[in-house]
mmCIF file of C-alpha atoms and ligand atoms in Angstrom:
data_model
loop_
_atom_site.group_PDB
_atom_site.id
_atom_site.type_symbol
_atom_site.label_atom_id
_atom_site.label_comp_id
_atom_site.label_asym_id
_atom_site.label_seq_id
_atom_site.Cartn_x
_atom_site.Cartn_y
_atom_site.Cartn_z
ATOM 1 C CA MET A 1 -0.006 0.000 -0.005
ATOM 2 C CA LYS A 2 1.686 3.201 -1.164
ATOM 3 C CA ILE A 3 0.693 6.853 -1.128
ATOM 4 C CA PHE A 4 2.075 9.323 -3.632
ATOM 5 C CA LEU A 5 1.468 13.062 -3.793
ATOM 6 C CA ASP A 6 0.113 14.448 -7.061
ATOM 7 C CA THR A 7 1.645 17.914 -7.192
ATOM 8 C CA SER A 8 4.665 19.878 -8.375
ATOM 9 C CA GLU A 9 4.708 22.190 -5.344
ATOM 10 C CA VAL A 10 8.080 21.450 -3.748
ATOM 11 C CA ASP A 11 7.344 23.244 -0.455
ATOM 12 C CA VAL A 12 4.104 21.332 0.001
ATOM 13 C CA ILE A 13 5.798 18.024 -0.778
ATOM 14 C CA SER A 14 8.635 18.809 1.605
ATOM 15 C CA LYS A 15 6.196 19.526 4.418
ATOM 16 C CA HIS A 16 4.235 16.310 3.893
ATOM 17 C CA CYS A 17 7.454 14.270 3.659
ATOM 18 C CA GLU A 18 8.080 15.020 7.317
ATOM 19 C CA SER A 19 5.298 12.569 8.179
ATOM 20 C CA GLY A 20 7.238 9.676 6.650
ATOM 21 C CA LEU A 21 3.992 8.465 5.047
ATOM 22 C CA ILE A 22 4.713 9.563 1.461
ATOM 23 C CA ASP A 23 6.255 7.037 -0.912
ATOM 24 C CA GLY A 24 6.572 9.133 -4.047
ATOM 25 C CA VAL A 25 5.285 11.937 -6.251
ATOM 26 C CA THR A 26 3.560 12.264 -9.598
ATOM 27 C CA THR A 27 3.721 15.386 -11.734
ATOM 28 C CA ASN A 28 2.191 16.264 -15.083
ATOM 29 C CA PRO A 29 2.408 19.192 -17.515
ATOM 30 C CA THR A 30 -0.582 20.962 -15.922
ATOM 31 C CA LEU A 31 0.927 20.689 -12.436
ATOM 32 C CA MET A 32 4.250 21.966 -13.854
ATOM 33 C CA MET A 33 2.443 24.929 -15.391
ATOM 34 C CA GLN A 34 0.897 25.680 -11.985
ATOM 35 C CA ALA A 35 4.330 25.465 -10.321
ATOM 36 C CA GLY A 36 5.565 28.076 -12.807
ATOM 37 C CA ARG A 37 9.210 26.943 -12.796
ATOM 38 C CA ASP A 38 11.586 25.085 -15.115
ATOM 39 C CA PRO A 39 10.368 21.443 -14.959
ATOM 40 C CA ILE A 40 13.925 20.106 -14.741
ATOM 41 C CA ASP A 41 14.585 22.241 -11.665
ATOM 42 C CA VAL A 42 11.274 21.163 -10.118
ATOM 43 C CA ILE A 43 12.053 17.481 -10.659
ATOM 44 C CA LYS A 44 15.579 17.935 -9.239
ATOM 45 C CA ASP A 45 14.184 19.570 -6.099
ATOM 46 C CA ILE A 46 11.475 16.922 -5.592
ATOM 47 C CA SER A 47 13.871 14.068 -6.277
ATOM 48 C CA ALA A 48 16.292 15.354 -3.625
ATOM 49 C CA LEU A 49 13.593 14.964 -0.945
ATOM 50 C CA PHE A 50 13.219 11.203 -1.487
ATOM 51 C CA PRO A 51 15.374 8.083 -1.133
ATOM 52 C CA ASP A 52 16.672 6.185 -4.172
ATOM 53 C CA ASP A 53 13.984 3.483 -3.977
ATOM 54 C CA SER A 54 11.049 5.922 -4.227
ATOM 55 C CA SER A 55 9.355 7.063 -7.427
ATOM 56 C CA ILE A 56 9.083 10.605 -8.773
ATOM 57 C CA SER A 57 7.138 10.683 -12.050
ATOM 58 C CA ALA A 58 8.341 13.221 -14.632
ATOM 59 C CA GLU A 59 6.160 13.398 -17.727
ATOM 60 C CA VAL A 60 7.600 13.664 -21.228
ATOM 61 C CA VAL A 61 5.701 15.745 -23.805
ATOM 62 C CA ALA A 62 6.424 14.856 -27.427
ATOM 63 C CA ASP A 63 4.822 13.397 -30.535
ATOM 64 C CA THR A 64 7.327 10.654 -31.275
ATOM 65 C CA ALA A 65 8.889 7.864 -29.238
ATOM 66 C CA GLU A 66 12.348 9.115 -30.175
ATOM 67 C CA GLU A 67 11.653 12.566 -28.723
ATOM 68 C CA MET A 68 10.083 11.031 -25.606
ATOM 69 C CA ILE A 69 13.141 8.842 -25.096
ATOM 70 C CA SER A 70 15.466 11.794 -25.460
ATOM 71 C CA GLN A 71 13.493 13.802 -22.827
ATOM 72 C CA ALA A 72 13.326 10.701 -20.642
ATOM 73 C CA LYS A 73 17.106 10.328 -20.637
ATOM 74 C CA GLN A 74 17.459 13.946 -19.503
ATOM 75 C CA TYR A 75 15.075 13.371 -16.589
ATOM 76 C CA TYR A 76 16.499 9.994 -15.634
ATOM 77 C CA SER A 77 20.029 11.427 -15.497
ATOM 78 C CA ILE A 78 18.881 13.509 -12.498
ATOM 79 C CA SER A 79 18.462 10.498 -10.200
ATOM 80 C CA SER A 80 17.605 6.825 -10.182
ATOM 81 C CA ASN A 81 14.414 7.644 -8.247
ATOM 82 C CA ILE A 82 12.942 9.255 -11.389
ATOM 83 C CA THR A 83 10.130 7.422 -13.161
ATOM 84 C CA ILE A 84 9.367 8.448 -16.723
ATOM 85 C CA LYS A 85 5.727 9.168 -17.391
ATOM 86 C CA VAL A 86 4.496 8.615 -20.953
ATOM 87 C CA PRO A 87 0.989 8.891 -22.408
ATOM 88 C CA CYS A 88 -0.837 5.722 -23.404
ATOM 89 C CA THR A 89 -0.423 6.095 -27.154
ATOM 90 C CA GLU A 90 1.366 3.946 -29.735
ATOM 91 C CA GLU A 91 4.396 6.207 -29.543
ATOM 92 C CA GLY A 92 4.203 6.366 -25.775
ATOM 93 C CA LEU A 93 4.177 2.590 -25.476
ATOM 94 C CA LYS A 94 7.008 2.284 -27.965
ATOM 95 C CA ALA A 95 9.040 4.611 -25.714
ATOM 96 C CA CYS A 96 7.863 2.602 -22.685
ATOM 97 C CA LYS A 97 9.149 -0.678 -24.169
ATOM 98 C CA PHE A 98 12.497 0.863 -25.105
ATOM 99 C CA LEU A 99 13.040 2.478 -21.676
ATOM 100 C CA SER A 100 11.758 -0.526 -19.696
ATOM 101 C CA ASP A 101 14.158 -2.822 -21.589
ATOM 102 C CA LYS A 102 16.923 -0.535 -20.312
ATOM 103 C CA ASP A 103 15.585 -0.850 -16.717
ATOM 104 C CA ILE A 104 14.315 2.736 -16.673
ATOM 105 C CA PRO A 105 10.969 2.700 -14.802
ATOM 106 C CA VAL A 106 7.976 3.945 -16.765
ATOM 107 C CA ASN A 107 4.546 5.103 -15.622
ATOM 108 C CA VAL A 108 1.991 5.000 -18.433
ATOM 109 C CA THR A 109 -0.600 7.671 -17.818
ATOM 110 C CA LEU A 110 -4.096 8.574 -19.053
ATOM 111 C CA ILE A 111 -5.376 4.997 -18.825
ATOM 112 C CA PHE A 112 -9.133 4.674 -19.446
ATOM 113 C CA SER A 113 -9.519 1.037 -20.545
ATOM 114 C CA THR A 114 -8.423 -2.467 -19.673
ATOM 115 C CA THR A 115 -7.002 -3.015 -23.149
ATOM 116 C CA GLN A 116 -4.680 -0.044 -22.651
ATOM 117 C CA ALA A 117 -3.575 -1.600 -19.348
ATOM 118 C CA ILE A 118 -2.889 -4.920 -21.107
ATOM 119 C CA LEU A 119 -0.650 -3.200 -23.661
ATOM 120 C CA CYS A 120 1.183 -1.373 -20.849
ATOM 121 C CA ALA A 121 1.973 -4.730 -19.219
ATOM 122 C CA LYS A 122 3.298 -6.027 -22.543
ATOM 123 C CA ALA A 123 5.444 -2.894 -22.875
ATOM 124 C CA GLY A 124 7.067 -3.575 -19.484
ATOM 125 C CA ALA A 125 5.569 -0.579 -17.684
ATOM 126 C CA LYS A 126 6.393 -0.346 -13.969
ATOM 127 C CA TYR A 127 3.184 1.599 -13.283
ATOM 128 C CA VAL A 128 -0.165 2.149 -15.007
ATOM 129 C CA SER A 129 -2.234 5.204 -14.087
ATOM 130 C CA PRO A 130 -6.003 4.848 -14.492
ATOM 131 C CA PHE A 131 -7.732 8.224 -14.044
ATOM 132 C CA ILE A 132 -10.657 7.688 -11.671
ATOM 133 C CA GLY A 133 -12.107 11.202 -11.602
ATOM 134 C CA ARG A 134 -11.895 11.720 -15.331
ATOM 135 C CA CYS A 135 -13.541 8.306 -15.947
ATOM 136 C CA GLU A 136 -16.440 9.455 -13.798
ATOM 137 C CA ASP A 137 -16.551 12.853 -15.568
ATOM 138 C CA ASN A 138 -17.266 10.838 -18.713
ATOM 139 C CA GLY A 139 -19.793 8.386 -17.302
ATOM 140 C CA LEU A 140 -17.294 5.537 -16.880
ATOM 141 C CA SER A 141 -16.563 3.657 -13.663
ATOM 142 C CA GLY A 142 -13.012 4.489 -12.591
ATOM 143 C CA ILE A 143 -13.174 2.101 -9.655
ATOM 144 C CA GLY A 144 -14.605 -0.624 -11.901
ATOM 145 C CA LEU A 145 -11.669 -0.058 -14.236
ATOM 146 C CA ILE A 146 -9.163 -0.579 -11.407
ATOM 147 C CA GLU A 147 -10.968 -3.736 -10.330
ATOM 148 C CA SER A 148 -10.847 -5.142 -13.862
ATOM 149 C CA ILE A 149 -7.170 -4.274 -14.362
ATOM 150 C CA ARG A 150 -6.393 -5.946 -10.998
ATOM 151 C CA THR A 151 -8.218 -9.095 -12.050
ATOM 152 C CA ILE A 152 -6.460 -9.232 -15.415
ATOM 153 C CA TYR A 153 -2.991 -8.713 -13.927
ATOM 154 C CA ASP A 154 -3.602 -11.299 -11.200
ATOM 155 C CA ARG A 155 -4.930 -13.907 -13.617
ATOM 156 C CA SER A 156 -2.365 -13.462 -16.400
ATOM 157 C CA ASN A 157 1.067 -14.975 -16.220
ATOM 158 C CA ILE A 158 3.022 -11.759 -16.669
ATOM 159 C CA GLY A 159 6.150 -12.102 -14.541
ATOM 160 C CA HIS A 160 6.037 -8.646 -13.068
ATOM 161 C CA PRO A 161 2.752 -6.904 -13.836
ATOM 162 C CA PRO A 162 2.727 -3.100 -13.575
ATOM 163 C CA GLU A 163 1.736 -1.608 -10.268
ATOM 164 C CA ILE A 164 -1.685 0.059 -10.472
ATOM 165 C CA LEU A 165 -1.363 3.747 -9.583
ATOM 166 C CA ALA A 166 -4.821 5.245 -9.135
ATOM 167 C CA ALA A 167 -4.769 8.872 -10.329
ATOM 168 C CA SER A 168 -7.244 11.725 -10.810
ATOM 169 C CA ILE A 169 -8.422 11.188 -7.233
ATOM 170 C CA ARG A 170 -10.938 13.809 -6.174
ATOM 171 C CA THR A 171 -12.401 12.460 -2.888
ATOM 172 C CA THR A 172 -11.412 10.378 0.120
ATOM 173 C CA ASP A 173 -13.975 7.799 -1.026
ATOM 174 C CA HIS A 174 -11.941 7.418 -4.217
ATOM 175 C CA VAL A 175 -8.975 6.502 -2.025
ATOM 176 C CA THR A 176 -10.891 3.881 -0.050
ATOM 177 C CA ASN A 177 -12.592 2.391 -3.068
ATOM 178 C CA ALA A 178 -9.417 2.317 -5.157
ATOM 179 C CA PHE A 179 -7.690 0.237 -2.466
ATOM 180 C CA ILE A 180 -10.735 -2.032 -2.088
ATOM 181 C CA ALA A 181 -10.622 -2.539 -5.869
ATOM 182 C CA GLY A 182 -6.980 -3.618 -5.595
ATOM 183 C CA THR A 183 -4.900 -0.625 -6.519
ATOM 184 C CA ASP A 184 -1.261 -0.736 -5.361
ATOM 185 C CA ILE A 185 -0.834 3.024 -5.073
ATOM 186 C CA VAL A 186 -2.964 6.154 -4.906
ATOM 187 C CA THR A 187 -1.592 9.520 -5.970
ATOM 188 C CA LEU A 188 -3.300 12.341 -4.134
ATOM 189 C CA PRO A 189 -3.677 16.088 -4.387
ATOM 190 C CA PRO A 190 -2.376 17.414 -1.035
ATOM 191 C CA SER A 191 -5.893 18.597 -0.117
ATOM 192 C CA ILE A 192 -7.212 15.010 -0.227
ATOM 193 C CA LEU A 193 -4.285 13.743 1.847
ATOM 194 C CA LYS A 194 -5.096 16.360 4.509
ATOM 195 C CA GLU A 195 -8.755 15.237 4.532
ATOM 196 C CA MET A 196 -7.691 11.631 5.120
ATOM 197 C CA TYR A 197 -6.392 12.531 8.578
ATOM 198 C CA LYS A 198 -9.647 14.096 9.682
ATOM 199 C CA HIS A 199 -12.801 12.898 11.401
ATOM 200 C CA ALA A 200 -15.264 15.016 13.384
ATOM 201 C CA LEU A 201 -15.480 12.337 16.083
ATOM 202 C CA THR A 202 -11.671 12.396 16.488
ATOM 203 C CA ASP A 203 -11.803 16.162 17.084
ATOM 204 C CA GLN A 204 -14.716 15.730 19.467
ATOM 205 C CA GLY A 205 -12.886 13.000 21.353
ATOM 206 C CA ILE A 206 -9.727 15.103 21.656
ATOM 207 C CA ASP A 207 -11.731 18.032 23.012
ATOM 208 C CA GLN A 208 -13.276 15.795 25.658
ATOM 209 C CA PHE A 209 -9.951 14.201 26.593
ATOM 210 C CA ASP A 210 -8.291 17.634 26.807
ATOM 211 C CA LYS A 211 -10.986 18.849 29.165
ATOM 212 C CA ASP A 212 -10.730 15.742 31.335
ATOM 213 C CA TRP A 213 -6.945 15.871 31.371
ATOM 214 C CA LYS A 214 -7.026 19.397 32.735
ATOM 215 C CA LEU A 215 -9.232 18.120 35.575
ATOM 216 C CA VAL A 216 -6.743 15.316 36.277
ATOM 217 C CA ASN A 217 -3.892 17.783 36.553
ATOM 218 C CA HIS A 218 -5.848 20.034 38.883
ATOM 219 C CA LYS A 219 -6.402 17.327 41.457
HETATM 220 O O1 LIG B 1 -2.651 12.261 -11.655
HETATM 221 C C1 LIG B 1 -3.444 12.820 -12.654
HETATM 222 C C2 LIG B 1 -4.180 13.977 -12.082
HETATM 223 O O2 LIG B 1 -3.329 15.034 -11.823
HETATM 224 C C3 LIG B 1 -5.335 14.397 -12.888
HETATM 225 O O3 LIG B 1 -6.293 14.785 -12.005
HETATM 226 O O4 LIG B 1 -8.319 15.879 -11.244
HETATM 227 O O5 LIG B 1 -7.045 16.788 -13.211
HETATM 228 O O6 LIG B 1 -8.331 14.674 -13.401
HETATM 229 P P1 LIG B 1 -7.570 15.564 -12.497
#
């Protein structure tokens, strides 16, 4: 069970890392645009916060596999904890196969079907990223998709199937249901991670215990 943060905000990541509960980070071009800095610098800064065996996804943006591979090499030269994120297209999977054969970990993103997930496994992907929220935006079951991918990977005889990395998470229920459906990892906007800590009854209980503790000390 792993939790990644889905953001390019280095300060926010650094703060959450203090908990010791974060196993990695995913970024994408939109998150990089929001960060407003050179993506290479952002990836360097995030990578430095994590140990070598973690995973920091850096997404390549190109039309051809050759261009994706060239960008991937630039990112991967930063650190061995970098994972290359490619889109689930023919060119993306060609790049995935090439990089995976060279033991460079690849996260195939924008997964909306089981057949895409099957091709990712064939291409040697380390991670597949089904987009739960965007499935639901389009009337598809994101959780159902994760369940089906889990079943296929468990029943097939692929030596090392990709890890399922549930993305486009919008609610804490998405987190729960993604794990029930068999995801290996969830990648969360920091706001959802913060919500996961909370429960009104916990706050209520703490208030009561604080009050009672003061009475104990006054005896
Ligand atoms: O990990 C992918 C994620 O950043 C997309 O989320 O909410 O834009 O669909 P969303």
